[in-house]
mmCIF file with all atom_site columns, C-alpha atoms in Angstrom:
data_model
loop_
_atom_site.group_PDB
_atom_site.id
_atom_site.type_symbol
_atom_site.label_atom_id
_atom_site.label_alt_id
_atom_site.label_comp_id
_atom_site.label_asym_id
_atom_site.label_entity_id
_atom_site.label_seq_id
_atom_site.pdbx_PDB_ins_code
_atom_site.Cartn_x
_atom_site.Cartn_y
_atom_site.Cartn_z
_atom_site.occupancy
_atom_site.B_iso_or_equiv
_atom_site.pdbx_formal_charge
_atom_site.auth_seq_id
_atom_site.auth_comp_id
_atom_site.auth_asym_id
_atom_site.auth_atom_id
_atom_site.pdbx_PDB_model_num
ATOM 1   C CA . MET N 1 1   ? 116.509 84.685  143.988 1.00 46.00 ? 1   MET N CA 1
ATOM 2   C CA . THR N 1 2   ? 117.373 85.965  147.411 1.00 52.00 ? 2   THR N CA 1
ATOM 3   C CA . THR N 1 3   ? 115.886 84.484  150.677 1.00 53.00 ? 3   THR N CA 1
ATOM 4   C CA . SER N 1 4   ? 113.992 87.517  151.627 1.00 52.00 ? 4   SER N CA 1
ATOM 5   C CA . THR N 1 5   ? 112.496 87.647  148.024 1.00 51.00 ? 5   THR N CA 1
ATOM 6   C CA . SER N 1 6   ? 111.604 83.782  147.945 1.00 54.00 ? 6   SER N CA 1
ATOM 7   C CA . ASN N 1 7   ? 110.053 84.308  151.642 1.00 61.00 ? 7   ASN N CA 1
ATOM 8   C CA . HIS N 1 8   ? 108.037 87.073  150.479 1.00 58.00 ? 8   HIS N CA 1
ATOM 9   C CA . GLY N 1 9   ? 107.029 84.940  147.272 1.00 63.00 ? 9   GLY N CA 1
ATOM 10  C CA . SER N 1 10  ? 105.713 82.257  149.739 1.00 79.00 ? 10  SER N CA 1
ATOM 11  C CA . ASN N 1 11  ? 104.032 85.012  152.089 1.00 83.00 ? 11  ASN N CA 1
ATOM 12  C CA . PHE N 1 12  ? 102.344 86.702  149.175 1.00 84.00 ? 12  PHE N CA 1
ATOM 13  C CA . HIS N 1 13  ? 100.807 83.441  147.869 1.00 87.00 ? 13  HIS N CA 1
ATOM 14  C CA . HIS N 1 14  ? 99.748  82.490  151.552 1.00 90.00 ? 14  HIS N CA 1
ATOM 15  C CA . TRP N 1 15  ? 97.734  85.883  151.690 1.00 89.00 ? 15  TRP N CA 1
ATOM 16  C CA . ILE N 1 16  ? 96.298  85.326  148.300 1.00 92.00 ? 16  ILE N CA 1
ATOM 17  C CA . PHE N 1 17  ? 94.919  82.010  149.696 1.00 94.00 ? 17  PHE N CA 1
ATOM 18  C CA . LEU N 1 18  ? 93.688  83.708  152.824 1.00 95.00 ? 18  LEU N CA 1
ATOM 19  C CA . GLN N 1 19  ? 92.087  86.553  150.930 1.00 95.00 ? 19  GLN N CA 1
ATOM 20  C CA . GLN N 1 20  ? 90.251  83.582  148.799 1.00 96.00 ? 20  GLN N CA 1
ATOM 21  C CA . ALA N 1 21  ? 89.149  82.133  152.212 1.00 97.00 ? 21  ALA N CA 1
ATOM 22  C CA . ASP N 1 22  ? 88.076  85.600  153.473 1.00 97.00 ? 22  ASP N CA 1
ATOM 23  C CA . LEU N 1 23  ? 86.068  86.302  150.400 1.00 96.00 ? 23  LEU N CA 1
ATOM 24  C CA . GLU N 1 24  ? 84.200  83.167  150.728 1.00 96.00 ? 24  GLU N CA 1
ATOM 25  C CA . GLU N 1 25  ? 83.581  83.550  154.311 1.00 96.00 ? 25  GLU N CA 1
ATOM 26  C CA . LEU N 1 26  ? 82.212  87.269  153.746 1.00 96.00 ? 26  LEU N CA 1
ATOM 27  C CA . MET N 1 27  ? 80.142  86.139  150.937 1.00 94.00 ? 27  MET N CA 1
ATOM 28  C CA . ASN N 1 28  ? 78.527  83.568  153.250 1.00 94.00 ? 28  ASN N CA 1
ATOM 29  C CA . VAL N 1 29  ? 78.153  86.085  155.773 1.00 94.00 ? 29  VAL N CA 1
ATOM 30  C CA . LEU N 1 30  ? 75.985  88.294  153.527 1.00 91.00 ? 30  LEU N CA 1
ATOM 31  C CA . THR N 1 31  ? 73.606  85.514  152.560 1.00 90.00 ? 31  THR N CA 1
ATOM 32  C CA . THR N 1 32  ? 73.222  83.828  155.947 1.00 92.00 ? 32  THR N CA 1
ATOM 33  C CA . VAL N 1 33  ? 73.897  86.302  158.868 1.00 89.00 ? 33  VAL N CA 1
ATOM 34  C CA . PRO N 1 34  ? 71.149  88.790  159.874 1.00 89.00 ? 34  PRO N CA 1
ATOM 35  C CA . GLU N 1 35  ? 72.132  92.407  159.873 1.00 87.00 ? 35  GLU N CA 1
ATOM 36  C CA . ALA N 1 36  ? 71.220  92.550  163.497 1.00 87.00 ? 36  ALA N CA 1
ATOM 37  C CA . ASP N 1 37  ? 74.132  90.213  164.364 1.00 93.00 ? 37  ASP N CA 1
ATOM 38  C CA . ILE N 1 38  ? 76.415  92.891  164.682 1.00 94.00 ? 38  ILE N CA 1
ATOM 39  C CA . GLU N 1 39  ? 79.145  90.944  166.732 1.00 94.00 ? 39  GLU N CA 1
ATOM 40  C CA . LEU N 1 40  ? 79.517  88.228  164.052 1.00 95.00 ? 40  LEU N CA 1
ATOM 41  C CA . LEU N 1 41  ? 79.663  90.857  161.250 1.00 95.00 ? 41  LEU N CA 1
ATOM 42  C CA . HIS N 1 42  ? 82.248  92.779  163.221 1.00 95.00 ? 42  HIS N CA 1
ATOM 43  C CA . ARG N 1 43  ? 84.353  89.925  163.901 1.00 96.00 ? 43  ARG N CA 1
ATOM 44  C CA . VAL N 1 44  ? 84.410  88.475  160.168 1.00 96.00 ? 44  VAL N CA 1
ATOM 45  C CA . SER N 1 45  ? 85.449  92.067  159.138 1.00 97.00 ? 45  SER N CA 1
ATOM 46  C CA . GLN N 1 46  ? 88.366  92.474  161.787 1.00 97.00 ? 46  GLN N CA 1
ATOM 47  C CA . LYS N 1 47  ? 89.534  89.037  160.813 1.00 96.00 ? 47  LYS N CA 1
ATOM 48  C CA . THR N 1 48  ? 89.896  90.191  156.999 1.00 96.00 ? 48  THR N CA 1
ATOM 49  C CA . ILE N 1 49  ? 91.567  93.471  157.865 1.00 97.00 ? 49  ILE N CA 1
ATOM 50  C CA . GLN N 1 50  ? 94.025  91.674  160.453 1.00 96.00 ? 50  GLN N CA 1
ATOM 51  C CA . HIS N 1 51  ? 94.948  89.421  157.563 1.00 95.00 ? 51  HIS N CA 1
ATOM 52  C CA . LEU N 1 52  ? 95.904  92.499  155.622 1.00 94.00 ? 52  LEU N CA 1
ATOM 53  C CA . SER N 1 53  ? 97.884  93.834  158.424 1.00 93.00 ? 53  SER N CA 1
ATOM 54  C CA . ASP N 1 54  ? 99.919  90.680  159.089 1.00 91.00 ? 54  ASP N CA 1
ATOM 55  C CA . TYR N 1 55  ? 100.875 90.203  155.480 1.00 89.00 ? 55  TYR N CA 1
ATOM 56  C CA . GLN N 1 56  ? 102.433 93.831  155.405 1.00 87.00 ? 56  GLN N CA 1
ATOM 57  C CA . GLN N 1 57  ? 104.319 93.062  158.429 1.00 85.00 ? 57  GLN N CA 1
ATOM 58  C CA . THR N 1 58  ? 105.992 90.120  156.878 1.00 83.00 ? 58  THR N CA 1
ATOM 59  C CA . ARG N 1 59  ? 107.707 92.588  154.484 1.00 77.00 ? 59  ARG N CA 1
ATOM 60  C CA . SER N 1 60  ? 108.913 94.848  157.048 1.00 74.00 ? 60  SER N CA 1
ATOM 61  C CA . VAL N 1 61  ? 112.797 94.806  157.809 1.00 62.00 ? 61  VAL N CA 1
ATOM 62  C CA . HIS N 1 62  ? 111.715 94.872  161.457 1.00 59.00 ? 62  HIS N CA 1
ATOM 63  C CA . HIS N 1 63  ? 110.241 91.465  160.763 1.00 55.00 ? 63  HIS N CA 1
ATOM 64  C CA . GLY N 1 64  ? 113.029 90.056  158.716 1.00 55.00 ? 64  GLY N CA 1
ATOM 65  C CA . GLY N 1 65  ? 111.268 91.016  155.404 1.00 57.00 ? 65  GLY N CA 1
ATOM 66  C CA . ASP N 1 66  ? 112.351 93.295  152.632 1.00 64.00 ? 66  ASP N CA 1
ATOM 67  C CA . ALA N 1 67  ? 110.503 96.222  151.034 1.00 63.00 ? 67  ALA N CA 1
ATOM 68  C CA . LEU N 1 68  ? 111.965 95.664  147.706 1.00 62.00 ? 68  LEU N CA 1
ATOM 69  C CA . SER N 1 69  ? 110.007 92.413  147.681 1.00 63.00 ? 69  SER N CA 1
ATOM 70  C CA . ILE N 1 70  ? 106.839 94.522  147.082 1.00 68.00 ? 70  ILE N CA 1
ATOM 71  C CA . TYR N 1 71  ? 107.698 94.248  143.331 1.00 63.00 ? 71  TYR N CA 1
ATOM 72  C CA . THR N 1 72  ? 107.623 90.263  143.085 1.00 58.00 ? 72  THR N CA 1
ATOM 73  C CA . PRO N 1 73  ? 104.068 89.899  141.972 1.00 64.00 ? 73  PRO N CA 1
ATOM 74  C CA . SER N 1 74  ? 103.091 89.887  138.240 1.00 73.00 ? 74  SER N CA 1
ATOM 75  C CA . SER N 1 75  ? 104.223 93.059  136.185 1.00 78.00 ? 75  SER N CA 1
ATOM 76  C CA . PHE N 1 76  ? 100.449 93.524  135.683 1.00 78.00 ? 76  PHE N CA 1
ATOM 77  C CA . GLU N 1 77  ? 99.749  93.800  139.217 1.00 81.00 ? 77  GLU N CA 1
ATOM 78  C CA . ASN N 1 78  ? 102.540 96.209  139.861 1.00 79.00 ? 78  ASN N CA 1
ATOM 79  C CA . SER N 1 79  ? 101.338 98.226  137.207 1.00 80.00 ? 79  SER N CA 1
ATOM 80  C CA . LEU N 1 80  ? 98.115  98.693  138.968 1.00 83.00 ? 80  LEU N CA 1
ATOM 81  C CA . PHE N 1 81  ? 99.645  99.010  142.549 1.00 88.00 ? 81  PHE N CA 1
ATOM 82  C CA . TRP N 1 82  ? 100.412 101.914 144.489 1.00 92.00 ? 82  TRP N CA 1
ATOM 83  C CA . ILE N 1 83  ? 103.675 101.264 146.353 1.00 91.00 ? 83  ILE N CA 1
ATOM 84  C CA . GLY N 1 84  ? 102.908 97.480  146.664 1.00 86.00 ? 84  GLY N CA 1
ATOM 85  C CA . GLY N 1 85  ? 99.245  97.345  147.207 1.00 89.00 ? 85  GLY N CA 1
ATOM 86  C CA . LEU N 1 86  ? 95.839  98.942  146.425 1.00 92.00 ? 86  LEU N CA 1
ATOM 87  C CA . LYS N 1 87  ? 95.963  102.999 146.945 1.00 94.00 ? 87  LYS N CA 1
ATOM 88  C CA . PRO N 1 88  ? 94.160  103.874 150.005 1.00 96.00 ? 88  PRO N CA 1
ATOM 89  C CA . SER N 1 89  ? 91.899  105.965 148.343 1.00 95.00 ? 89  SER N CA 1
ATOM 90  C CA . ILE N 1 90  ? 90.628  103.130 146.234 1.00 94.00 ? 90  ILE N CA 1
ATOM 91  C CA . TYR N 1 91  ? 88.827  101.860 149.455 1.00 96.00 ? 91  TYR N CA 1
ATOM 92  C CA . ILE N 1 92  ? 86.841  104.966 149.454 1.00 94.00 ? 92  ILE N CA 1
ATOM 93  C CA . ARG N 1 93  ? 86.084  105.016 145.630 1.00 92.00 ? 93  ARG N CA 1
ATOM 94  C CA . LEU N 1 94  ? 84.699  101.556 146.178 1.00 92.00 ? 94  LEU N CA 1
ATOM 95  C CA . VAL N 1 95  ? 82.247  102.851 148.678 1.00 92.00 ? 95  VAL N CA 1
ATOM 96  C CA . TYR N 1 96  ? 81.470  105.661 146.374 1.00 89.00 ? 96  TYR N CA 1
ATOM 97  C CA . SER N 1 97  ? 80.652  102.887 143.586 1.00 86.00 ? 97  SER N CA 1
ATOM 98  C CA . ILE N 1 98  ? 78.678  100.278 145.549 1.00 87.00 ? 98  ILE N CA 1
ATOM 99  C CA . ALA N 1 99  ? 76.696  103.207 147.340 1.00 85.00 ? 99  ALA N CA 1
ATOM 100 C CA . GLY N 1 100 ? 75.794  104.838 144.233 1.00 78.00 ? 100 GLY N CA 1
ATOM 101 C CA . ILE N 1 101 ? 77.333  108.108 145.276 1.00 76.00 ? 101 ILE N CA 1
ATOM 102 C CA . ASP N 1 102 ? 79.721  108.536 142.517 1.00 59.00 ? 102 ASP N CA 1
ATOM 103 C CA . SER N 1 103 ? 79.698  108.599 138.746 1.00 45.00 ? 103 SER N CA 1
ATOM 104 C CA . LYS N 1 104 ? 78.496  106.020 136.273 1.00 46.00 ? 104 LYS N CA 1
ATOM 105 C CA . LYS N 1 105 ? 81.804  106.189 134.716 1.00 45.00 ? 105 LYS N CA 1
ATOM 106 C CA . LEU N 1 106 ? 83.694  105.092 138.122 1.00 48.00 ? 106 LEU N CA 1
ATOM 107 C CA . GLU N 1 107 ? 81.220  102.310 138.518 1.00 48.00 ? 107 GLU N CA 1
ATOM 108 C CA . PHE N 1 108 ? 82.071  101.057 135.038 1.00 46.00 ? 108 PHE N CA 1
ATOM 109 C CA . GLU N 1 109 ? 85.704  101.401 135.594 1.00 49.00 ? 109 GLU N CA 1
ATOM 110 C CA . LEU N 1 110 ? 85.806  99.455  138.750 1.00 50.00 ? 110 LEU N CA 1
ATOM 111 C CA . SER N 1 111 ? 83.139  96.789  137.712 1.00 49.00 ? 111 SER N CA 1
ATOM 112 C CA . LYS N 1 112 ? 85.510  96.109  134.804 1.00 48.00 ? 112 LYS N CA 1
ATOM 113 C CA . LEU N 1 113 ? 88.098  94.843  137.190 1.00 46.00 ? 113 LEU N CA 1
ATOM 114 C CA . LEU N 1 114 ? 85.571  92.827  139.378 1.00 45.00 ? 114 LEU N CA 1
ATOM 115 C CA . ILE N 1 115 ? 85.799  89.625  137.415 1.00 40.00 ? 115 ILE N CA 1
ATOM 116 C CA . ILE N 1 116 ? 85.316  87.224  140.087 1.00 36.00 ? 116 ILE N CA 1
ATOM 117 C CA . GLY N 1 117 ? 81.713  86.399  140.692 1.00 36.00 ? 117 GLY N CA 1
ATOM 118 C CA . ASP N 1 118 ? 78.891  89.073  140.254 1.00 41.00 ? 118 ASP N CA 1
ATOM 119 C CA . ARG N 1 119 ? 80.119  92.444  139.110 1.00 41.00 ? 119 ARG N CA 1
ATOM 120 C CA . ILE N 1 120 ? 79.485  94.669  142.264 1.00 42.00 ? 120 ILE N CA 1
ATOM 121 C CA . GLY N 1 121 ? 79.893  97.816  140.474 1.00 39.00 ? 121 GLY N CA 1
ATOM 122 C CA . SER N 1 122 ? 76.899  96.989  138.278 1.00 38.00 ? 122 SER N CA 1
ATOM 123 C CA . LYS N 1 123 ? 74.435  97.776  140.980 1.00 47.00 ? 123 LYS N CA 1
ATOM 124 C CA . ARG N 1 124 ? 73.840  99.784  144.156 1.00 58.00 ? 124 ARG N CA 1
ATOM 125 C CA . VAL N 1 125 ? 74.407  97.285  147.065 1.00 67.00 ? 125 VAL N CA 1
ATOM 126 C CA . MET N 1 126 ? 74.083  99.387  150.096 1.00 79.00 ? 126 MET N CA 1
ATOM 127 C CA . GLU N 1 127 ? 72.858  102.840 150.991 1.00 85.00 ? 127 GLU N CA 1
ATOM 128 C CA . CYS N 1 128 ? 74.742  105.559 152.834 1.00 89.00 ? 128 CYS N CA 1
ATOM 129 C CA . ASN N 1 129 ? 73.022  108.596 154.868 1.00 91.00 ? 129 ASN N CA 1
ATOM 130 C CA . ASP N 1 130 ? 74.034  112.194 154.417 1.00 91.00 ? 130 ASP N CA 1
ATOM 131 C CA . MET N 1 131 ? 76.319  112.160 157.778 1.00 94.00 ? 131 MET N CA 1
ATOM 132 C CA . GLN N 1 132 ? 78.122  108.970 156.314 1.00 94.00 ? 132 GLN N CA 1
ATOM 133 C CA . VAL N 1 133 ? 78.540  110.667 152.913 1.00 91.00 ? 133 VAL N CA 1
ATOM 134 C CA . LYS N 1 134 ? 79.965  113.747 154.574 1.00 93.00 ? 134 LYS N CA 1
ATOM 135 C CA . LEU N 1 135 ? 82.554  111.749 156.823 1.00 95.00 ? 135 LEU N CA 1
ATOM 136 C CA . ILE N 1 136 ? 83.453  109.615 153.659 1.00 94.00 ? 136 ILE N CA 1
ATOM 137 C CA . GLU N 1 137 ? 84.209  112.535 151.438 1.00 92.00 ? 137 GLU N CA 1
ATOM 138 C CA . ALA N 1 138 ? 86.278  114.165 154.303 1.00 95.00 ? 138 ALA N CA 1
ATOM 139 C CA . LEU N 1 139 ? 88.189  110.964 154.880 1.00 96.00 ? 139 LEU N CA 1
ATOM 140 C CA . HIS N 1 140 ? 88.873  111.059 151.115 1.00 95.00 ? 140 HIS N CA 1
ATOM 141 C CA . VAL N 1 141 ? 90.051  114.409 151.246 1.00 95.00 ? 141 VAL N CA 1
ATOM 142 C CA . GLU N 1 142 ? 92.581  113.693 153.850 1.00 97.00 ? 142 GLU N CA 1
ATOM 143 C CA . THR N 1 143 ? 93.622  110.370 152.270 1.00 97.00 ? 143 THR N CA 1
ATOM 144 C CA . VAL N 1 144 ? 94.572  111.923 148.828 1.00 95.00 ? 144 VAL N CA 1
ATOM 145 C CA . LYS N 1 145 ? 96.768  114.453 150.778 1.00 97.00 ? 145 LYS N CA 1
ATOM 146 C CA . SER N 1 146 ? 98.649  111.758 152.618 1.00 97.00 ? 146 SER N CA 1
ATOM 147 C CA . GLU N 1 147 ? 98.923  109.798 149.487 1.00 97.00 ? 147 GLU N CA 1
ATOM 148 C CA . ASP N 1 148 ? 100.379 112.674 147.716 1.00 97.00 ? 148 ASP N CA 1
ATOM 149 C CA . LYS N 1 149 ? 103.191 113.108 150.627 1.00 97.00 ? 149 LYS N CA 1
ATOM 150 C CA . ILE N 1 150 ? 104.000 109.562 150.546 1.00 97.00 ? 150 ILE N CA 1
ATOM 151 C CA . SER N 1 151 ? 104.342 109.647 146.608 1.00 95.00 ? 151 SER N CA 1
ATOM 152 C CA . SER N 1 152 ? 106.437 112.719 146.734 1.00 95.00 ? 152 SER N CA 1
ATOM 153 C CA . ARG N 1 153 ? 108.511 110.978 149.223 1.00 93.00 ? 153 ARG N CA 1
ATOM 154 C CA . MET N 1 154 ? 109.034 108.001 146.872 1.00 91.00 ? 154 MET N CA 1
ATOM 155 C CA . ALA N 1 155 ? 109.722 110.126 144.039 1.00 89.00 ? 155 ALA N CA 1
ATOM 156 C CA . ASN N 1 156 ? 112.570 112.126 145.780 1.00 88.00 ? 156 ASN N CA 1
ATOM 157 C CA . LEU N 1 157 ? 114.000 108.850 146.960 1.00 85.00 ? 157 LEU N CA 1
ATOM 158 C CA . GLN N 1 158 ? 113.915 107.164 143.430 1.00 80.00 ? 158 GLN N CA 1
ATOM 159 C CA . GLU N 1 159 ? 115.631 110.524 142.259 1.00 79.00 ? 159 GLU N CA 1
ATOM 160 C CA . CYS N 1 160 ? 118.338 110.242 145.107 1.00 76.00 ? 160 CYS N CA 1
ATOM 161 C CA . VAL N 1 161 ? 119.067 106.539 143.997 1.00 69.00 ? 161 VAL N CA 1
ATOM 162 C CA . VAL N 1 162 ? 120.003 107.675 140.569 1.00 63.00 ? 162 VAL N CA 1
ATOM 163 C CA . ILE N 1 163 ? 122.124 110.562 141.406 1.00 66.00 ? 163 ILE N CA 1
ATOM 164 C CA . GLU N 1 164 ? 123.781 109.999 144.670 1.00 62.00 ? 164 GLU N CA 1
ATOM 165 C CA . PRO N 1 165 ? 125.777 106.974 143.766 1.00 59.00 ? 165 PRO N CA 1
ATOM 166 C CA . LEU N 1 166 ? 127.283 108.810 140.665 1.00 59.00 ? 166 LEU N CA 1
ATOM 167 C CA . MET N 1 167 ? 128.670 111.639 143.167 1.00 62.00 ? 167 MET N CA 1
ATOM 168 C CA . ILE N 1 168 ? 130.505 108.969 145.316 1.00 61.00 ? 168 ILE N CA 1
ATOM 169 C CA . GLY N 1 169 ? 133.969 108.061 144.408 1.00 59.00 ? 169 GLY N CA 1
ATOM 170 C CA . SER N 1 170 ? 134.481 104.578 146.362 1.00 65.00 ? 170 SER N CA 1
ATOM 171 C CA . LEU N 1 171 ? 132.577 101.234 145.835 1.00 68.00 ? 171 LEU N CA 1
ATOM 172 C CA . ASP N 1 172 ? 132.120 101.234 149.714 1.00 72.00 ? 172 ASP N CA 1
ATOM 173 C CA . GLY N 1 173 ? 130.507 104.555 149.517 1.00 69.00 ? 173 GLY N CA 1
ATOM 174 C CA . VAL N 1 174 ? 127.931 103.473 146.936 1.00 70.00 ? 174 VAL N CA 1
ATOM 175 C CA . GLU N 1 175 ? 127.102 100.606 148.961 1.00 77.00 ? 175 GLU N CA 1
ATOM 176 C CA . ARG N 1 176 ? 126.581 102.482 152.067 1.00 77.00 ? 176 ARG N CA 1
ATOM 177 C CA . ALA N 1 177 ? 124.443 105.044 150.208 1.00 75.00 ? 177 ALA N CA 1
ATOM 178 C CA . LEU N 1 178 ? 122.243 102.396 148.659 1.00 76.00 ? 178 LEU N CA 1
ATOM 179 C CA . GLU N 1 179 ? 121.894 100.630 152.039 1.00 79.00 ? 179 GLU N CA 1
ATOM 180 C CA . ALA N 1 180 ? 120.688 103.828 153.426 1.00 80.00 ? 180 ALA N CA 1
ATOM 181 C CA . HIS N 1 181 ? 118.075 104.216 150.479 1.00 80.00 ? 181 HIS N CA 1
ATOM 182 C CA . ARG N 1 182 ? 117.013 100.746 151.222 1.00 81.00 ? 182 ARG N CA 1
ATOM 183 C CA . VAL N 1 183 ? 116.002 101.672 154.626 1.00 83.00 ? 183 VAL N CA 1
ATOM 184 C CA . ALA N 1 184 ? 114.480 104.972 153.523 1.00 86.00 ? 184 ALA N CA 1
ATOM 185 C CA . PHE N 1 185 ? 112.387 102.944 150.996 1.00 86.00 ? 185 PHE N CA 1
ATOM 186 C CA . ASN N 1 186 ? 111.213 100.623 153.598 1.00 87.00 ? 186 ASN N CA 1
ATOM 187 C CA . GLU N 1 187 ? 109.855 103.330 155.558 1.00 90.00 ? 187 GLU N CA 1
ATOM 188 C CA . VAL N 1 188 ? 107.767 104.713 152.541 1.00 91.00 ? 188 VAL N CA 1
ATOM 189 C CA . VAL N 1 189 ? 106.423 101.230 152.113 1.00 90.00 ? 189 VAL N CA 1
ATOM 190 C CA . MET N 1 190 ? 105.608 100.689 155.639 1.00 91.00 ? 190 MET N CA 1
ATOM 191 C CA . ASP N 1 191 ? 103.808 104.270 155.499 1.00 94.00 ? 191 ASP N CA 1
ATOM 192 C CA . ALA N 1 192 ? 101.865 103.256 152.685 1.00 95.00 ? 192 ALA N CA 1
ATOM 193 C CA . ASP N 1 193 ? 100.931 100.015 154.286 1.00 93.00 ? 193 ASP N CA 1
ATOM 194 C CA . GLU N 1 194 ? 99.879  101.942 157.404 1.00 95.00 ? 194 GLU N CA 1
ATOM 195 C CA . LEU N 1 195 ? 97.661  104.228 155.518 1.00 97.00 ? 195 LEU N CA 1
ATOM 196 C CA . ARG N 1 196 ? 96.043  101.242 153.806 1.00 97.00 ? 196 ARG N CA 1
ATOM 197 C CA . VAL N 1 197 ? 95.032  99.838  157.060 1.00 96.00 ? 197 VAL N CA 1
ATOM 198 C CA . LYS N 1 198 ? 94.262  102.943 158.531 1.00 97.00 ? 198 LYS N CA 1
ATOM 199 C CA . VAL N 1 199 ? 91.616  104.044 155.657 1.00 98.00 ? 199 VAL N CA 1
ATOM 200 C CA . LEU N 1 200 ? 90.040  100.685 155.640 1.00 97.00 ? 200 LEU N CA 1
ATOM 201 C CA . THR N 1 201 ? 89.770  100.510 159.493 1.00 97.00 ? 201 THR N CA 1
ATOM 202 C CA . GLU N 1 202 ? 88.264  104.145 159.485 1.00 98.00 ? 202 GLU N CA 1
ATOM 203 C CA . LEU N 1 203 ? 85.482  103.051 157.001 1.00 97.00 ? 203 LEU N CA 1
ATOM 204 C CA . VAL N 1 204 ? 84.539  99.665  158.525 1.00 97.00 ? 204 VAL N CA 1
ATOM 205 C CA . ASP N 1 205 ? 84.861  100.637 162.120 1.00 96.00 ? 205 ASP N CA 1
ATOM 206 C CA . HIS N 1 206 ? 83.829  104.277 162.278 1.00 97.00 ? 206 HIS N CA 1
ATOM 207 C CA . ILE N 1 207 ? 81.785  105.190 159.446 1.00 97.00 ? 207 ILE N CA 1
ATOM 208 C CA . LEU N 1 208 ? 79.969  102.350 157.761 1.00 96.00 ? 208 LEU N CA 1
ATOM 209 C CA . THR N 1 209 ? 77.619  99.860  159.326 1.00 94.00 ? 209 THR N CA 1
ATOM 210 C CA . PRO N 1 210 ? 78.830  96.389  160.138 1.00 95.00 ? 210 PRO N CA 1
ATOM 211 C CA . LEU N 1 211 ? 76.903  95.052  157.371 1.00 93.00 ? 211 LEU N CA 1
ATOM 212 C CA . GLN N 1 212 ? 78.076  97.831  154.779 1.00 94.00 ? 212 GLN N CA 1
ATOM 213 C CA . GLY N 1 213 ? 81.865  97.067  156.043 1.00 96.00 ? 213 GLY N CA 1
ATOM 214 C CA . VAL N 1 214 ? 81.252  93.522  154.900 1.00 95.00 ? 214 VAL N CA 1
ATOM 215 C CA . HIS N 1 215 ? 80.060  94.765  151.437 1.00 94.00 ? 215 HIS N CA 1
ATOM 216 C CA . LEU N 1 216 ? 83.057  96.937  151.271 1.00 95.00 ? 216 LEU N CA 1
ATOM 217 C CA . LEU N 1 217 ? 85.424  94.089  152.083 1.00 96.00 ? 217 LEU N CA 1
ATOM 218 C CA . VAL N 1 218 ? 83.743  91.969  149.494 1.00 95.00 ? 218 VAL N CA 1
ATOM 219 C CA . ALA N 1 219 ? 84.521  94.585  146.744 1.00 93.00 ? 219 ALA N CA 1
ATOM 220 C CA . SER N 1 220 ? 87.915  95.282  147.772 1.00 95.00 ? 220 SER N CA 1
ATOM 221 C CA . THR N 1 221 ? 89.050  91.556  148.326 1.00 95.00 ? 221 THR N CA 1
ATOM 222 C CA . ARG N 1 222 ? 87.336  90.821  145.000 1.00 93.00 ? 222 ARG N CA 1
ATOM 223 C CA . LEU N 1 223 ? 89.041  93.732  143.349 1.00 92.00 ? 223 LEU N CA 1
ATOM 224 C CA . HIS N 1 224 ? 92.543  92.606  144.618 1.00 91.00 ? 224 HIS N CA 1
ATOM 225 C CA . LEU N 1 225 ? 91.888  88.859  143.492 1.00 92.00 ? 225 LEU N CA 1
ATOM 226 C CA . SER N 1 226 ? 90.623  89.916  140.178 1.00 90.00 ? 226 SER N CA 1
ATOM 227 C CA . ILE N 1 227 ? 93.785  91.990  139.630 1.00 88.00 ? 227 ILE N CA 1
ATOM 228 C CA . HIS N 1 228 ? 96.028  88.887  140.609 1.00 86.00 ? 228 HIS N CA 1
ATOM 229 C CA . GLU N 1 229 ? 93.871  86.506  138.382 1.00 86.00 ? 229 GLU N CA 1
ATOM 230 C CA . TRP N 1 230 ? 94.496  88.953  135.404 1.00 84.00 ? 230 TRP N CA 1
ATOM 231 C CA . GLY N 1 231 ? 98.266  89.214  136.172 1.00 81.00 ? 231 GLY N CA 1
ATOM 232 C CA . LYS N 1 232 ? 98.368  85.401  136.022 1.00 79.00 ? 232 LYS N CA 1
ATOM 233 C CA . ARG N 1 233 ? 96.896  85.318  132.444 1.00 77.00 ? 233 ARG N CA 1
#
């Protein structure tokens, strides 16, 4: 195991620990903090989002990380992840589910994964007004477009990784080509990470109320921890 992969494993498990602590704090806020305490609700939400952003920075080559290490969690986790994490549109689909905006089928699909604590998908825990729904739907459209562009870049990169080395005669040339692809791969991962934080921040800071934002973060944190628990089994 390389040093960067080993470090990532440590960073990943530390992030899992932080998520568990964040989930406990978020759940405590839901039961003890009044909705009117906007400052506290906002502060707790921002801390959770910052932990996600900090973890993603640790795997950037600009911070001594290695984007290839996104594949070090369990194979089960990787099978459900999109370029190293939850697909950004999942955050929006979670809002649909817990606000009762989307279909019964989606509620069932997501609630099956929420195995830690109560199944949030089994009941509506927040209401969104008409303006919020319009903003959420618009964000969903733009997010899917961004996801498609990043997915296309990843597919092209994977194809080039297979074809280009076969067309290069020297070993040095192959190594240079693979290093160039590693750098390009890192850029794709960083863009995917940036989109995750951007969508989550847009929902929590600009569309949802502070209390609704906490509900979303409970659901998304619970979902990721549930996938991790399933992976360990």
